[in-house]
Amino acid sequence: MAQQYRITLLPGDGIGPEIMSVAVDVLKVVGKKFDIDFEFEEALIGGAAIDATGEPLPTATLETCRRSDAVLLAAIGGYKWDNLPSHLRPEAGLLALRAGLGLFANLRPAKIFPQLINASTLKPEVVEGVDIMVVRELTGGIYFSKPKGIFATETGQKRGVNTMAYTESEIERIGRVAFETARQRRGKLCSVDKANVLEVSQLWRDRMTKLAAEYPDVELSHMYVDNAAMQLVRAPKQFDTIVTGNLFGDILSDIAAILTGSIGMLPSASLGTENPGLFEPVHGSAPDIAGQDKANPLAQVLSAAMMLRYGLKQPQAADFVEQGVFKVLQTNARTGDIMSPGMKLLGCQAMGKALIEVLEAEIYS
Ligand code: IPM
Ligand code: MG
């Protein structure tokens, strides 16, 4: 009998719906090949949810996500909602979803496809062979800790406040995910902090160092975040797995992403312990090209592959999708963000079609 999975789809805003539709088509082919029966249920998040319900994460959406085996998200946000108060902005929906599902571990791989070396803004010899995994803490730190807000002061001036805080157990649980991840890669883990200035980082470094004793096969190093940002563009091949807090991870994962040529190629997985995982591209909703059939759907497709690997424990199906992406690049198919001279420029739908052809050829050959 076919294996059955319920997948919540959150297409969101901007280019979200266009790239999601490609990923769903890819999953249907995967279903045929591996005898998997996907039941898709679409729900609202972000600006689309604000327009329909007044809230960026309706309760019904969170419930649908909780009931499913995995959640596939495209992107949220756009100019239209940029001036709303922060708790009503699309971004608040995403943060509430991460918190509501307890997704404290965010895995963001940055691996360069050899076909795209020339699409990088860095020299080929710097980026060739880059293969980094950023493990970002996702439900704590300065994004969530209290106090937070904009408060009136006695002088009549307003004061904006956020708090960067981590408890030992929060550090330890993300640390464990990172050590386990490094163990399955090249066995090197770099913990990134700002321990020369911040107490929260001193505790972070201390806990990571203690944890290292339990993982003798993993080589742990520490780096300050400013230096890490520089090293990522100077000599990225020194990194294997990076573990860091929420804000530093947000910034460093964008830098790691662009090493590979385009943020339009990179997927991510957000995992917790009790609830289904959330799988989404690292890029945003690109409102400037939304609805123009120009978006690169491959990060969304690769997010579906991460969903198969980490969420549904279907590694062969994940390999099949990732190899399909590799092969479609071999045919010189490119969207605008990864275009280079001599390649074939395709829109979002045509790239999807090219990929489906490659995958179907695998099945029926
Ligand atoms: C990301 C994004 C989000 C974040 C925004 C959209 C809330 O930049 O996933 O990296 O800051 O985490
Ligand atoms: Mg970000």
CSV table of C-alpha atoms in Angstrom, one decimal, residues 8-356:
chain,number,residue,atom,x,y,z
A,8,THR,CA,0.3,21.6,4.7
A,9,LEU,CA,1.1,24.1,1.9
A,10,LEU,CA,1.6,27.7,2.9
A,11,PRO,CA,2.2,29.6,-0.4
A,12,GLY,CA,2.1,33.0,1.3
A,13,ASP,CA,2.9,36.2,-0.7
A,14,GLY,CA,4.8,37.6,-3.6
A,15,ILE,CA,6.4,34.8,-5.7
A,16,GLY,CA,5.3,32.3,-3.1
A,17,PRO,CA,2.3,30.8,-5.0
A,18,GLU,CA,4.3,30.5,-8.3
A,19,ILE,CA,7.2,28.6,-6.8
A,20,MET,CA,4.9,26.5,-4.6
A,21,SER,CA,3.0,25.2,-7.6
A,22,VAL,CA,6.3,23.9,-9.1
A,23,ALA,CA,7.2,22.1,-5.9
A,24,VAL,CA,3.8,20.5,-5.7
A,25,ASP,CA,4.2,19.2,-9.3
A,26,VAL,CA,7.6,17.8,-8.4
A,27,LEU,CA,6.1,16.0,-5.3
A,28,LYS,CA,3.4,14.5,-7.5
A,29,VAL,CA,6.1,12.9,-9.6
A,30,VAL,CA,8.0,11.8,-6.5
A,31,GLY,CA,4.7,10.2,-5.3
A,32,LYS,CA,4.4,8.2,-8.6
A,33,LYS,CA,8.0,6.9,-8.4
A,34,PHE,CA,8.1,6.0,-4.7
A,35,ASP,CA,4.5,5.0,-4.2
A,36,ILE,CA,3.8,7.9,-1.9
A,37,ASP,CA,0.3,9.4,-1.6
A,38,PHE,CA,0.6,13.1,-0.7
A,39,GLU,CA,-2.5,14.8,0.6
A,40,PHE,CA,-2.1,18.5,0.3
A,41,GLU,CA,-3.9,21.1,2.3
A,42,GLU,CA,-3.4,24.8,1.6
A,43,ALA,CA,-3.6,27.3,4.4
A,44,LEU,CA,-3.1,31.1,4.8
A,45,ILE,CA,-0.1,32.9,6.3
A,46,GLY,CA,1.5,36.3,6.0
A,47,GLY,CA,0.1,39.1,3.9
A,48,ALA,CA,-2.4,36.8,2.3
A,49,ALA,CA,-3.8,35.8,5.7
A,50,ILE,CA,-3.8,39.5,6.9
A,51,ASP,CA,-6.0,40.4,3.9
A,52,ALA,CA,-8.4,37.5,4.4
A,53,THR,CA,-8.6,37.4,8.2
A,54,GLY,CA,-6.8,40.4,9.7
A,55,GLU,CA,-4.1,38.2,11.3
A,56,PRO,CA,-0.7,37.0,9.9
A,57,LEU,CA,-1.1,33.5,11.4
A,58,PRO,CA,-4.8,32.5,11.8
A,59,THR,CA,-5.4,29.8,14.5
A,60,ALA,CA,-6.9,27.6,11.8
A,61,THR,CA,-3.5,27.6,10.0
A,62,LEU,CA,-1.5,26.6,13.1
A,63,GLU,CA,-4.0,23.8,13.7
A,64,THR,CA,-3.8,22.5,10.1
A,65,CYS,CA,0.0,22.6,10.4
A,66,ARG,CA,0.0,20.7,13.7
A,67,ARG,CA,-2.2,18.0,12.2
A,68,SER,CA,0.0,17.4,9.2
A,69,ASP,CA,3.2,15.3,8.7
A,70,ALA,CA,5.2,18.3,7.4
A,71,VAL,CA,4.7,21.9,6.4
A,72,LEU,CA,6.0,23.4,3.2
A,73,LEU,CA,6.1,27.2,3.2
A,74,ALA,CA,7.1,29.4,0.2
A,75,ALA,CA,7.6,33.1,1.3
A,76,ILE,CA,5.8,35.9,3.1
A,77,GLY,CA,5.8,39.7,3.1
A,78,GLY,CA,5.5,42.6,0.6
A,79,TYR,CA,5.4,46.4,0.3
A,80,LYS,CA,1.7,46.4,0.9
A,81,TRP,CA,2.0,45.3,4.6
A,82,ASP,CA,5.3,47.1,5.4
A,83,ASN,CA,3.8,49.9,7.4
A,84,LEU,CA,1.6,47.8,9.7
A,85,PRO,CA,2.6,47.6,13.4
A,86,SER,CA,5.1,44.8,13.9
A,87,HIS,CA,2.7,42.3,15.5
A,88,LEU,CA,0.5,42.5,12.5
A,89,ARG,CA,3.1,42.3,9.8
A,90,PRO,CA,3.6,39.2,7.7
A,91,GLU,CA,6.9,38.4,9.4
A,92,ALA,CA,5.1,38.1,12.7
A,93,GLY,CA,3.1,35.2,11.2
A,94,LEU,CA,6.3,33.3,10.3
A,95,LEU,CA,7.8,34.0,13.8
A,96,ALA,CA,4.6,32.8,15.5
A,97,LEU,CA,4.5,29.7,13.3
A,98,ARG,CA,8.1,28.8,14.3
A,99,ALA,CA,7.3,29.4,17.9
A,100,GLY,CA,3.9,27.7,17.8
A,101,LEU,CA,5.5,24.5,16.4
A,102,GLY,CA,8.5,24.7,18.7
A,103,LEU,CA,10.9,24.7,15.8
A,104,PHE,CA,14.1,25.7,17.6
A,105,ALA,CA,16.6,24.2,15.0
A,106,ASN,CA,17.0,25.8,11.6
A,107,LEU,CA,19.3,24.0,9.1
A,108,ARG,CA,20.4,26.1,6.2
A,109,PRO,CA,22.8,24.3,3.8
A,110,ALA,CA,24.9,26.4,1.5
A,111,LYS,CA,26.4,24.1,-1.1
A,112,ILE,CA,27.6,25.3,-4.4
A,113,PHE,CA,26.4,23.6,-7.6
A,114,PRO,CA,29.5,23.2,-9.9
A,115,GLN,CA,27.4,24.5,-12.8
A,116,LEU,CA,26.7,27.8,-11.0
A,117,ILE,CA,30.3,28.7,-10.0
A,118,ASN,CA,30.2,31.6,-12.5
A,119,ALA,CA,27.0,32.9,-11.1
A,120,SER,CA,28.8,33.8,-7.8
A,121,THR,CA,30.1,37.3,-7.3
A,122,LEU,CA,33.2,35.8,-5.7
A,123,LYS,CA,36.2,34.3,-7.5
A,124,PRO,CA,35.6,30.7,-8.7
A,125,GLU,CA,38.6,29.4,-6.7
A,126,VAL,CA,37.2,30.9,-3.5
A,127,VAL,CA,33.7,29.3,-3.8
A,128,GLU,CA,34.4,26.1,-5.7
A,129,GLY,CA,33.6,23.2,-3.4
A,130,VAL,CA,31.9,25.3,-0.7
A,131,ASP,CA,29.6,23.0,1.4
A,132,ILE,CA,28.5,24.6,4.6
A,133,MET,CA,25.6,23.9,7.0
A,134,VAL,CA,24.4,26.7,9.2
A,135,VAL,CA,22.5,25.5,12.2
A,136,ARG,CA,20.6,28.6,13.5
A,137,GLU,CA,18.8,28.7,16.8
A,138,LEU,CA,15.3,29.8,15.8
A,139,THR,CA,12.9,30.3,18.7
A,140,GLY,CA,15.0,32.2,21.3
A,141,GLY,CA,17.6,34.9,21.5
A,142,ILE,CA,16.9,38.5,20.6
A,143,TYR,CA,14.0,37.6,18.4
A,144,PHE,CA,11.9,36.4,21.3
A,145,SER,CA,13.3,37.3,24.7
A,146,LYS,CA,11.6,39.7,27.0
A,147,PRO,CA,11.5,42.6,27.7
A,148,LYS,CA,10.8,43.7,24.1
A,149,GLY,CA,8.8,46.7,22.9
A,150,ILE,CA,8.8,50.4,22.4
A,151,PHE,CA,8.4,52.1,25.8
A,152,ALA,CA,7.8,55.7,26.9
A,153,THR,CA,10.5,57.1,29.2
A,154,GLU,CA,10.4,59.8,31.9
A,155,THR,CA,12.1,62.2,29.6
A,156,GLY,CA,9.3,61.9,27.1
A,157,GLN,CA,11.5,60.1,24.6
A,158,LYS,CA,10.5,56.6,23.4
A,159,ARG,CA,13.0,53.8,23.9
A,160,GLY,CA,13.1,50.6,21.7
A,161,VAL,CA,14.1,47.5,23.5
A,162,ASN,CA,15.0,43.9,22.6
A,163,THR,CA,16.8,41.4,24.8
A,164,MET,CA,19.3,38.8,23.8
A,165,ALA,CA,19.0,36.0,26.2
A,166,TYR,CA,19.6,32.2,26.2
A,167,THR,CA,19.1,29.7,29.0
A,168,GLU,CA,21.6,26.8,29.3
A,169,SER,CA,19.0,24.3,28.1
A,170,GLU,CA,18.2,26.4,25.0
A,171,ILE,CA,21.9,26.5,24.2
A,172,GLU,CA,22.3,22.8,24.9
A,173,ARG,CA,19.5,21.6,22.7
A,174,ILE,CA,20.6,23.5,19.6
A,175,GLY,CA,24.2,22.5,20.4
A,176,ARG,CA,23.2,18.8,20.3
A,177,VAL,CA,21.5,19.2,16.9
A,178,ALA,CA,24.7,20.9,15.6
A,179,PHE,CA,27.1,18.3,17.0
A,180,GLU,CA,24.9,15.5,15.5
A,181,THR,CA,24.8,17.4,12.2
A,182,ALA,CA,28.5,17.9,12.1
A,183,ARG,CA,29.1,14.2,13.0
A,184,GLN,CA,27.2,13.2,9.8
A,185,ARG,CA,29.2,15.7,7.7
A,186,ARG,CA,32.9,16.4,7.9
A,187,GLY,CA,33.1,16.4,11.7
A,188,LYS,CA,33.9,20.1,12.1
A,189,LEU,CA,31.7,22.5,14.1
A,190,CYS,CA,32.4,26.2,14.4
A,191,SER,CA,30.3,28.0,17.1
A,192,VAL,CA,29.8,31.7,16.4
A,193,ASP,CA,29.2,34.2,19.1
A,194,LYS,CA,30.2,37.6,20.4
A,195,ALA,CA,31.8,36.4,23.7
A,196,ASN,CA,34.3,39.3,23.8
A,197,VAL,CA,31.4,41.6,24.5
A,198,LEU,CA,28.2,39.8,25.4
A,199,GLU,CA,27.5,37.8,28.5
A,200,VAL,CA,24.8,35.8,26.7
A,201,SER,CA,27.6,34.7,24.3
A,202,GLN,CA,30.0,33.8,27.2
A,203,LEU,CA,27.4,31.4,28.5
A,204,TRP,CA,26.8,30.1,24.9
A,205,ARG,CA,30.6,29.4,24.5
A,206,ASP,CA,30.8,27.8,27.9
A,207,ARG,CA,27.9,25.4,27.2
A,208,MET,CA,29.2,24.5,23.7
A,209,THR,CA,32.6,23.8,25.1
A,210,LYS,CA,31.2,21.5,27.8
A,211,LEU,CA,29.0,19.7,25.3
A,212,ALA,CA,32.0,19.0,23.1
A,213,ALA,CA,33.2,16.4,25.6
A,214,GLU,CA,30.2,14.2,24.6
A,215,TYR,CA,31.2,14.4,20.9
A,216,PRO,CA,34.9,13.5,20.8
A,217,ASP,CA,34.6,12.7,17.1
A,218,VAL,CA,33.6,16.4,16.3
A,219,GLU,CA,36.2,19.1,16.3
A,220,LEU,CA,34.8,22.2,17.9
A,221,SER,CA,36.1,25.7,17.3
A,222,HIS,CA,34.8,29.2,18.3
A,223,MET,CA,34.7,32.4,16.3
A,224,TYR,CA,33.4,35.9,16.9
A,225,VAL,CA,30.6,36.9,14.6
A,226,ASP,CA,32.3,39.8,13.0
A,227,ASN,CA,35.2,37.6,12.1
A,228,ALA,CA,32.9,34.8,10.9
A,229,ALA,CA,31.2,37.2,8.5
A,230,MET,CA,34.6,38.2,7.1
A,231,GLN,CA,35.9,34.6,6.9
A,232,LEU,CA,32.8,33.5,5.1
A,233,VAL,CA,33.6,35.7,2.2
A,234,ARG,CA,37.4,35.5,2.5
A,235,ALA,CA,37.9,31.7,2.8
A,236,PRO,CA,34.5,29.9,3.0
A,237,LYS,CA,36.0,26.4,2.5
A,238,GLN,CA,37.3,26.5,6.1
A,239,PHE,CA,33.7,25.9,7.3
A,240,ASP,CA,31.8,22.7,7.6
A,241,THR,CA,29.0,23.1,10.2
A,242,ILE,CA,28.3,26.5,11.9
A,243,VAL,CA,26.1,26.8,15.0
A,244,THR,CA,24.9,30.2,16.2
A,245,GLY,CA,22.1,32.1,17.7
A,246,ASN,CA,19.0,33.5,16.1
A,247,LEU,CA,20.2,37.0,14.9
A,248,PHE,CA,23.7,36.0,14.0
A,249,GLY,CA,22.3,33.0,12.1
A,250,ASP,CA,19.9,35.2,10.2
A,251,ILE,CA,22.8,37.4,9.0
A,252,LEU,CA,25.4,34.7,8.4
A,253,SER,CA,23.0,32.4,6.5
A,254,ASP,CA,22.3,35.1,4.0
A,255,ILE,CA,26.1,35.5,3.5
A,256,ALA,CA,26.6,31.8,3.2
A,257,ALA,CA,23.7,31.7,0.7
A,258,ILE,CA,25.1,34.2,-1.7
A,259,LEU,CA,28.5,32.4,-1.8
A,260,THR,CA,26.6,29.8,-3.9
A,261,GLY,CA,25.6,32.3,-6.6
A,262,SER,CA,22.0,32.9,-5.8
A,263,ILE,CA,19.8,32.9,-2.7
A,264,GLY,CA,17.2,31.5,-5.2
A,265,MET,CA,18.8,28.1,-4.9
A,266,LEU,CA,18.8,27.5,-1.1
A,267,PRO,CA,16.4,25.6,1.0
A,268,SER,CA,16.0,25.3,4.8
A,269,ALA,CA,14.5,23.0,7.4
A,270,SER,CA,13.2,24.0,10.8
A,271,LEU,CA,12.8,21.2,13.3
A,272,GLY,CA,11.6,20.7,16.8
A,273,THR,CA,10.7,17.7,18.8
A,274,GLU,CA,6.9,17.6,19.2
A,275,ASN,CA,5.5,19.0,15.9
A,276,PRO,CA,6.0,18.5,12.2
A,277,GLY,CA,8.9,20.3,10.6
A,278,LEU,CA,8.7,23.4,8.5
A,279,PHE,CA,10.5,23.5,5.2
A,280,GLU,CA,11.0,26.8,3.3
A,281,PRO,CA,13.4,28.6,0.9
A,282,VAL,CA,15.9,30.9,2.5
A,283,HIS,CA,14.9,33.7,0.1
A,284,GLY,CA,12.0,36.0,0.6
A,285,SER,CA,8.8,36.8,-1.3
A,286,ALA,CA,10.6,39.0,-4.0
A,287,PRO,CA,7.6,41.4,-4.5
A,288,ASP,CA,9.5,43.2,-7.3
A,289,ILE,CA,9.2,40.2,-9.6
A,290,ALA,CA,6.0,38.6,-8.2
A,291,GLY,CA,3.4,37.5,-10.8
A,292,GLN,CA,5.9,38.0,-13.7
A,293,ASP,CA,6.9,34.3,-14.1
A,294,LYS,CA,10.6,35.2,-13.4
A,295,ALA,CA,11.2,33.6,-10.0
A,296,ASN,CA,13.6,30.7,-9.5
A,297,PRO,CA,11.5,27.8,-8.1
A,298,LEU,CA,14.6,25.6,-7.3
A,299,ALA,CA,15.0,26.7,-3.6
A,300,GLN,CA,11.3,25.7,-3.1
A,301,VAL,CA,11.9,22.4,-4.8
A,302,LEU,CA,15.0,21.8,-2.8
A,303,SER,CA,13.0,22.7,0.4
A,304,ALA,CA,10.6,19.9,-0.7
A,305,ALA,CA,13.6,17.6,-0.9
A,306,MET,CA,14.7,18.6,2.7
A,307,MET,CA,11.1,17.9,3.7
A,308,LEU,CA,11.4,14.4,2.2
A,309,ARG,CA,14.8,13.8,4.0
A,310,TYR,CA,14.3,15.4,7.4
A,311,GLY,CA,10.5,15.5,7.8
A,312,LEU,CA,9.3,12.3,6.2
A,313,LYS,CA,12.4,10.2,6.4
A,314,GLN,CA,12.4,9.4,2.7
A,315,PRO,CA,16.1,9.9,1.8
A,316,GLN,CA,15.9,8.1,-1.5
A,317,ALA,CA,13.0,10.4,-2.6
A,318,ALA,CA,15.1,13.4,-1.4
A,319,ASP,CA,18.1,12.2,-3.5
A,320,PHE,CA,15.9,11.8,-6.5
A,321,VAL,CA,14.7,15.4,-6.3
A,322,GLU,CA,18.2,16.8,-5.6
A,323,GLN,CA,19.6,14.8,-8.5
A,324,GLY,CA,16.8,16.2,-10.7
A,325,VAL,CA,17.9,19.7,-9.9
A,326,PHE,CA,21.5,18.9,-10.7
A,327,LYS,CA,20.5,17.4,-14.0
A,328,VAL,CA,18.2,20.2,-15.1
A,329,LEU,CA,21.1,22.6,-14.5
A,330,GLN,CA,23.2,20.3,-16.7
A,331,THR,CA,20.8,21.0,-19.5
A,332,ASN,CA,21.8,24.7,-19.2
A,333,ALA,CA,18.4,25.7,-18.0
A,334,ARG,CA,18.6,28.9,-15.9
A,335,THR,CA,16.3,31.4,-14.4
A,336,GLY,CA,17.4,35.1,-14.4
A,337,ASP,CA,19.1,35.1,-11.0
A,338,ILE,CA,21.5,32.3,-12.1
A,339,MET,CA,21.8,33.2,-15.7
A,340,SER,CA,25.2,33.4,-17.4
A,341,PRO,CA,26.3,33.8,-21.0
A,342,GLY,CA,25.5,30.8,-23.2
A,343,MET,CA,22.8,29.4,-20.9
A,344,LYS,CA,19.1,29.1,-21.7
A,345,LEU,CA,16.9,31.7,-19.9
A,346,LEU,CA,13.7,30.2,-18.6
A,347,GLY,CA,10.8,31.6,-16.5
A,348,CYS,CA,9.5,30.0,-13.3
A,349,GLN,CA,7.0,27.7,-15.0
A,350,ALA,CA,9.3,26.7,-17.8
A,351,MET,CA,12.0,25.8,-15.3
A,352,GLY,CA,9.4,23.7,-13.5
A,353,LYS,CA,8.5,22.0,-16.7
A,354,ALA,CA,12.1,21.3,-17.6
A,355,LEU,CA,12.6,19.8,-14.2
A,356,ILE,CA,9.5,17.6,-14.4
